[in-house]
PDB file of C-alpha atoms in Angstrom:
ATOM      1  CA  UNK A   1     -73.542  34.132 -10.491  1.00  0.00           C
ATOM      2  CA  UNK A   2     -70.582  31.966 -11.556  1.00  0.00           C
ATOM      3  CA  UNK A   3     -72.494  30.607 -14.579  1.00  0.00           C
ATOM      4  CA  UNK A   4     -73.666  34.077 -15.696  1.00  0.00           C
ATOM      5  CA  UNK A   5     -70.720  36.366 -14.987  1.00  0.00           C
ATOM      6  CA  UNK A   6     -67.836  33.939 -14.560  1.00  0.00           C
ATOM      7  CA  UNK A   7     -67.147  35.300 -11.078  1.00  0.00           C
ATOM      8  CA  UNK A   8     -67.560  33.484  -7.812  1.00  0.00           C
ATOM      9  CA  UNK A   9     -69.160  34.687  -4.612  1.00  0.00           C
ATOM     10  CA  UNK A  10     -68.527  33.403  -1.093  1.00  0.00           C
ATOM     11  CA  UNK A  11     -69.886  29.879  -0.814  1.00  0.00           C
ATOM     12  CA  UNK A  12     -72.608  28.851   1.609  1.00  0.00           C
ATOM     13  CA  UNK A  13     -73.307  25.294   2.703  1.00  0.00           C
ATOM     14  CA  UNK A  14     -75.968  23.312   4.523  1.00  0.00           C
ATOM     15  CA  UNK A  15     -74.900  20.321   6.586  1.00  0.00           C
ATOM     16  CA  UNK A  16     -77.710  17.817   7.115  1.00  0.00           C
ATOM     17  CA  UNK A  17     -78.169  14.668   9.115  1.00  0.00           C
ATOM     18  CA  UNK A  18     -79.132  11.293   7.588  1.00  0.00           C
ATOM     19  CA  UNK A  19     -82.798  12.321   7.712  1.00  0.00           C
ATOM     20  CA  UNK A  20     -82.151  15.390   5.520  1.00  0.00           C
ATOM     21  CA  UNK A  21     -82.644  17.837   8.417  1.00  0.00           C
ATOM     22  CA  UNK A  22     -80.271  20.820   8.508  1.00  0.00           C
ATOM     23  CA  UNK A  23     -78.066  20.658  11.599  1.00  0.00           C
ATOM     24  CA  UNK A  24     -75.412  23.199  10.593  1.00  0.00           C
ATOM     25  CA  UNK A  25     -75.026  26.122   8.219  1.00  0.00           C
ATOM     26  CA  UNK A  26     -71.588  27.118   6.890  1.00  0.00           C
ATOM     27  CA  UNK A  27     -70.368  30.326   5.292  1.00  0.00           C
ATOM     28  CA  UNK A  28     -67.035  30.723   3.514  1.00  0.00           C
ATOM     29  CA  UNK A  29     -64.990  33.874   4.053  1.00  0.00           C
ATOM     30  CA  UNK A  30     -62.195  34.879   1.669  1.00  0.00           C
ATOM     31  CA  UNK A  31     -61.218  37.630  -0.745  1.00  0.00           C
ATOM     32  CA  UNK A  32     -62.315  38.173  -4.321  1.00  0.00           C
ATOM     33  CA  UNK A  33     -58.762  37.487  -5.524  1.00  0.00           C
ATOM     34  CA  UNK A  34     -58.680  34.050  -3.890  1.00  0.00           C
ATOM     35  CA  UNK A  35     -62.103  33.032  -5.113  1.00  0.00           C
ATOM     36  CA  UNK A  36     -61.655  34.047  -8.726  1.00  0.00           C
ATOM     37  CA  UNK A  37     -57.958  33.518  -9.456  1.00  0.00           C
ATOM     38  CA  UNK A  38     -57.019  30.665  -7.087  1.00  0.00           C
ATOM     39  CA  UNK A  39     -60.410  28.915  -6.987  1.00  0.00           C
ATOM     40  CA  UNK A  40     -59.516  25.222  -6.467  1.00  0.00           C
ATOM     41  CA  UNK A  41     -56.500  25.971  -4.207  1.00  0.00           C
ATOM     42  CA  UNK A  42     -57.813  29.148  -2.585  1.00  0.00           C
ATOM     43  CA  UNK A  43     -57.382  30.071   1.042  1.00  0.00           C
ATOM     44  CA  UNK A  44     -60.528  30.360   3.145  1.00  0.00           C
ATOM     45  CA  UNK A  45     -62.128  30.369   6.545  1.00  0.00           C
ATOM     46  CA  UNK A  46     -65.439  28.516   6.855  1.00  0.00           C
ATOM     47  CA  UNK A  47     -67.562  29.283   9.887  1.00  0.00           C
ATOM     48  CA  UNK A  48     -70.035  26.522  10.743  1.00  0.00           C
ATOM     49  CA  UNK A  49     -72.962  27.399  12.981  1.00  0.00           C
ATOM     50  CA  UNK A  50     -75.761  25.332  14.504  1.00  0.00           C
ATOM     51  CA  UNK A  51     -79.411  26.144  13.817  1.00  0.00           C
ATOM     52  CA  UNK A  52     -79.455  28.717  16.670  1.00  0.00           C
ATOM     53  CA  UNK A  53     -76.622  30.640  14.953  1.00  0.00           C
ATOM     54  CA  UNK A  54     -73.974  29.615  17.470  1.00  0.00           C
ATOM     55  CA  UNK A  55     -70.604  29.053  15.725  1.00  0.00           C
ATOM     56  CA  UNK A  56     -69.448  25.510  16.564  1.00  0.00           C
ATOM     57  CA  UNK A  57     -66.687  24.749  14.027  1.00  0.00           C
ATOM     58  CA  UNK A  58     -64.144  26.894  12.198  1.00  0.00           C
ATOM     59  CA  UNK A  59     -62.198  25.541   9.208  1.00  0.00           C
ATOM     60  CA  UNK A  60     -59.062  27.411   8.081  1.00  0.00           C
ATOM     61  CA  UNK A  61     -57.254  26.640   4.871  1.00  0.00           C
ATOM     62  CA  UNK A  62     -54.100  28.516   3.742  1.00  0.00           C
ATOM     63  CA  UNK A  63     -53.317  29.182   0.084  1.00  0.00           C
ATOM     64  CA  UNK A  64     -51.188  26.294  -1.178  1.00  0.00           C
ATOM     65  CA  UNK A  65     -49.876  26.053  -4.748  1.00  0.00           C
ATOM     66  CA  UNK A  66     -49.083  22.470  -5.602  1.00  0.00           C
ATOM     67  CA  UNK A  67     -49.457  19.757  -8.199  1.00  0.00           C
ATOM     68  CA  UNK A  68     -48.987  15.990  -8.190  1.00  0.00           C
ATOM     69  CA  UNK A  69     -45.606  16.487  -9.887  1.00  0.00           C
ATOM     70  CA  UNK A  70     -44.386  19.355  -7.705  1.00  0.00           C
ATOM     71  CA  UNK A  71     -45.513  18.466  -4.188  1.00  0.00           C
ATOM     72  CA  UNK A  72     -43.782  21.198  -2.205  1.00  0.00           C
ATOM     73  CA  UNK A  73     -46.926  22.827  -0.815  1.00  0.00           C
ATOM     74  CA  UNK A  74     -49.452  20.080  -0.275  1.00  0.00           C
ATOM     75  CA  UNK A  75     -52.959  21.039   0.821  1.00  0.00           C
ATOM     76  CA  UNK A  76     -53.895  21.172   4.469  1.00  0.00           C
ATOM     77  CA  UNK A  77     -56.515  22.675   6.708  1.00  0.00           C
ATOM     78  CA  UNK A  78     -57.036  23.259  10.397  1.00  0.00           C
ATOM     79  CA  UNK A  79     -60.333  22.541  12.166  1.00  0.00           C
ATOM     80  CA  UNK A  80     -61.295  24.257  15.379  1.00  0.00           C
ATOM     81  CA  UNK A  81     -64.159  23.060  17.559  1.00  0.00           C
ATOM     82  CA  UNK A  82     -65.230  25.007  19.449  1.00  0.00           C
ATOM     83  CA  UNK A  83     -63.776  27.987  17.548  1.00  0.00           C
ATOM     84  CA  UNK A  84     -60.399  28.894  19.031  1.00  0.00           C
ATOM     85  CA  UNK A  85     -59.652  25.313  20.143  1.00  0.00           C
ATOM     86  CA  UNK A  86     -57.841  23.070  17.690  1.00  0.00           C
ATOM     87  CA  UNK A  87     -59.741  19.834  17.015  1.00  0.00           C
ATOM     88  CA  UNK A  88     -57.367  18.510  14.345  1.00  0.00           C
ATOM     89  CA  UNK A  89     -55.969  18.804  10.867  1.00  0.00           C
ATOM     90  CA  UNK A  90     -56.453  17.353   7.377  1.00  0.00           C
ATOM     91  CA  UNK A  91     -53.128  16.997   5.563  1.00  0.00           C
ATOM     92  CA  UNK A  92     -52.650  15.954   1.942  1.00  0.00           C
ATOM     93  CA  UNK A  93     -50.125  13.175   1.384  1.00  0.00           C
ATOM     94  CA  UNK A  94     -48.110  13.107  -1.821  1.00  0.00           C
ATOM     95  CA  UNK A  95     -49.127  10.445  -4.307  1.00  0.00           C
ATOM     96  CA  UNK A  96     -48.792  10.783  -8.104  1.00  0.00           C
ATOM     97  CA  UNK A  97     -52.047   8.921  -8.804  1.00  0.00           C
ATOM     98  CA  UNK A  98     -54.449   8.884  -5.850  1.00  0.00           C
ATOM     99  CA  UNK A  99     -55.795  11.635  -3.643  1.00  0.00           C
ATOM    100  CA  UNK A 100     -54.601  10.778  -0.134  1.00  0.00           C
ATOM    101  CA  UNK A 101     -55.068  12.626   3.125  1.00  0.00           C
ATOM    102  CA  UNK A 102     -54.268  12.079   6.780  1.00  0.00           C
ATOM    103  CA  UNK A 103     -56.581  13.098   9.599  1.00  0.00           C
ATOM    104  CA  UNK A 104     -54.583  14.329  12.564  1.00  0.00           C
ATOM    105  CA  UNK A 105     -55.668  15.132  16.105  1.00  0.00           C
ATOM    106  CA  UNK A 106     -54.994  18.453  17.876  1.00  0.00           C
ATOM    107  CA  UNK A 107     -51.405  17.323  18.643  1.00  0.00           C
ATOM    108  CA  UNK A 108     -50.745  16.611  14.945  1.00  0.00           C
ATOM    109  CA  UNK A 109     -50.687  12.849  15.605  1.00  0.00           C
ATOM    110  CA  UNK A 110     -52.023  10.745  12.721  1.00  0.00           C
ATOM    111  CA  UNK A 111     -55.408   9.235  13.467  1.00  0.00           C
ATOM    112  CA  UNK A 112     -56.984   8.095  10.145  1.00  0.00           C
ATOM    113  CA  UNK A 113     -56.321   8.087   6.419  1.00  0.00           C
ATOM    114  CA  UNK A 114     -58.606   9.147   3.557  1.00  0.00           C
ATOM    115  CA  UNK A 115     -57.910   7.573   0.175  1.00  0.00           C
ATOM    116  CA  UNK A 116     -59.750   8.512  -2.974  1.00  0.00           C
ATOM    117  CA  UNK A 117     -60.077   6.837  -6.345  1.00  0.00           C
ATOM    118  CA  UNK A 118     -57.834   7.483  -9.319  1.00  0.00           C
ATOM    119  CA  UNK A 119     -60.576   9.478 -11.094  1.00  0.00           C
ATOM    120  CA  UNK A 120     -62.292  12.035  -8.917  1.00  0.00           C
ATOM    121  CA  UNK A 121     -64.228  13.943 -11.581  1.00  0.00           C
ATOM    122  CA  UNK A 122     -67.414  12.052 -10.771  1.00  0.00           C
ATOM    123  CA  UNK A 123     -68.698  12.023 -14.357  1.00  0.00           C
ATOM    124  CA  UNK A 124     -72.180  10.575 -14.088  1.00  0.00           C
ATOM    125  CA  UNK A 125     -71.481   8.733 -10.854  1.00  0.00           C
ATOM    126  CA  UNK A 126     -70.699   9.190  -7.173  1.00  0.00           C
ATOM    127  CA  UNK A 127     -67.059   9.350  -6.038  1.00  0.00           C
ATOM    128  CA  UNK A 128     -66.108   7.382  -2.889  1.00  0.00           C
ATOM    129  CA  UNK A 129     -63.217   8.309  -0.590  1.00  0.00           C
ATOM    130  CA  UNK A 130     -62.458   5.523   1.872  1.00  0.00           C
ATOM    131  CA  UNK A 131     -61.723   6.359   5.522  1.00  0.00           C
ATOM    132  CA  UNK A 132     -59.137   3.881   6.713  1.00  0.00           C
ATOM    133  CA  UNK A 133     -57.131   3.029   9.820  1.00  0.00           C
ATOM    134  CA  UNK A 134     -53.506   4.191   9.735  1.00  0.00           C
ATOM    135  CA  UNK A 135     -52.053   1.019   8.262  1.00  0.00           C
ATOM    136  CA  UNK A 136     -54.693   1.260   5.476  1.00  0.00           C
ATOM    137  CA  UNK A 137     -55.660  -2.404   6.032  1.00  0.00           C
ATOM    138  CA  UNK A 138     -59.291  -1.826   6.955  1.00  0.00           C
ATOM    139  CA  UNK A 139     -61.923   0.699   5.982  1.00  0.00           C
ATOM    140  CA  UNK A 140     -64.020   2.209   8.795  1.00  0.00           C
ATOM    141  CA  UNK A 141     -66.063   4.725   6.814  1.00  0.00           C
ATOM    142  CA  UNK A 142     -66.315   6.811   3.700  1.00  0.00           C
ATOM    143  CA  UNK A 143     -66.797  10.291   2.333  1.00  0.00           C
ATOM    144  CA  UNK A 144     -68.961  10.281  -0.789  1.00  0.00           C
ATOM    145  CA  UNK A 145     -69.163  13.081  -3.361  1.00  0.00           C
ATOM    146  CA  UNK A 146     -72.530  12.547  -4.935  1.00  0.00           C
ATOM    147  CA  UNK A 147     -73.257  13.110  -8.612  1.00  0.00           C
ATOM    148  CA  UNK A 148     -75.680  16.038  -8.717  1.00  0.00           C
ATOM    149  CA  UNK A 149     -76.501  16.115 -12.404  1.00  0.00           C
ATOM    150  CA  UNK A 150     -74.841  17.358 -15.547  1.00  0.00           C
ATOM    151  CA  UNK A 151     -75.842  21.033 -15.240  1.00  0.00           C
ATOM    152  CA  UNK A 152     -74.745  21.334 -11.583  1.00  0.00           C
ATOM    153  CA  UNK A 153     -71.417  19.513 -12.148  1.00  0.00           C
ATOM    154  CA  UNK A 154     -70.453  21.350 -15.355  1.00  0.00           C
ATOM    155  CA  UNK A 155     -71.730  24.917 -14.812  1.00  0.00           C
ATOM    156  CA  UNK A 156     -71.527  25.388 -11.028  1.00  0.00           C
ATOM    157  CA  UNK A 157     -69.384  24.497  -8.058  1.00  0.00           C
ATOM    158  CA  UNK A 158     -72.320  22.774  -6.382  1.00  0.00           C
ATOM    159  CA  UNK A 159     -71.371  19.561  -4.633  1.00  0.00           C
ATOM    160  CA  UNK A 160     -73.159  17.191  -2.258  1.00  0.00           C
ATOM    161  CA  UNK A 161     -71.111  15.093   0.145  1.00  0.00           C
ATOM    162  CA  UNK A 162     -71.981  12.346   2.599  1.00  0.00           C
ATOM    163  CA  UNK A 163     -69.904  11.191   5.550  1.00  0.00           C
ATOM    164  CA  UNK A 164     -70.163   7.754   7.137  1.00  0.00           C
ATOM    165  CA  UNK A 165     -67.983   7.130  10.193  1.00  0.00           C
ATOM    166  CA  UNK A 166     -68.353   4.971  13.301  1.00  0.00           C
ATOM    167  CA  UNK A 167     -70.810   6.339  15.879  1.00  0.00           C
ATOM    168  CA  UNK A 168     -68.195   6.041  18.619  1.00  0.00           C
ATOM    169  CA  UNK A 169     -65.543   8.098  16.726  1.00  0.00           C
ATOM    170  CA  UNK A 170     -64.223  11.001  18.813  1.00  0.00           C
ATOM    171  CA  UNK A 171     -66.458  14.070  18.298  1.00  0.00           C
ATOM    172  CA  UNK A 172     -63.424  16.222  17.541  1.00  0.00           C
ATOM    173  CA  UNK A 173     -62.384  13.850  14.771  1.00  0.00           C
ATOM    174  CA  UNK A 174     -65.951  13.953  13.426  1.00  0.00           C
ATOM    175  CA  UNK A 175     -65.567  17.745  13.184  1.00  0.00           C
ATOM    176  CA  UNK A 176     -62.285  17.247  11.292  1.00  0.00           C
ATOM    177  CA  UNK A 177     -64.076  14.852   8.918  1.00  0.00           C
ATOM    178  CA  UNK A 178     -66.589  17.589   8.129  1.00  0.00           C
ATOM    179  CA  UNK A 179     -63.623  19.846   7.397  1.00  0.00           C
ATOM    180  CA  UNK A 180     -62.146  17.185   5.073  1.00  0.00           C
ATOM    181  CA  UNK A 181     -65.146  17.571   2.768  1.00  0.00           C
ATOM    182  CA  UNK A 182     -64.065  21.172   2.078  1.00  0.00           C
ATOM    183  CA  UNK A 183     -60.586  19.966   1.031  1.00  0.00           C
ATOM    184  CA  UNK A 184     -61.390  17.011  -1.165  1.00  0.00           C
TER     185      UNK A 184
END
C-alpha cells in the first residue's frame, strides 16, 4: 500500500528462529498521523504473541523528535515481558557519527551496548550492529539488518533482522534485544 498510495498501514512482523520457523508474530499499533507524518520517529506499541496467540512481549515507543545535531529527545523504548511487567529499555546515546544504544534492565541499570556502523543505509549489503559489554571492549553478539533487495529497500519499509546473543543471556534481556530491532 505504501508503494501504491504513499500511505502506510500498521506494520506486521514475523519473528523466526534460526531454522526459519515462526516463533512469534508481532503487530504494530499506532495512529494514521504517526505512521504517515512521523514515520521514522513515530510512536508505537508492538504486541508480540506466540504461535498460540498468547501475547508475550509488548514494546512501547514514545514519539521523539531528535537529530544528531539536536539531541534533546533521543530515541528510547520500553519492553515488557510478560505484558505489564517491565523487562528493560533500549535508550539511544548521543553520538554525531555512529548509532549507539544502551540496553537497560527493568531498574534502568545499563547492561549492554549496541553500536552500529557509520553508514546504516545498507545499500547492497547487510548492516551489522555490534552488541558489546558496557566498557565496549568486547563484542558478545550482533544485530544484523539484512539486505533484502533493491525493490524492497527502495520502495517499501520491509526489513529483515537477525539477532545473535549468548545462549545464557537473561531471557528478559533477550526480549529487550528483540525490541531493539524495532528501534534501529
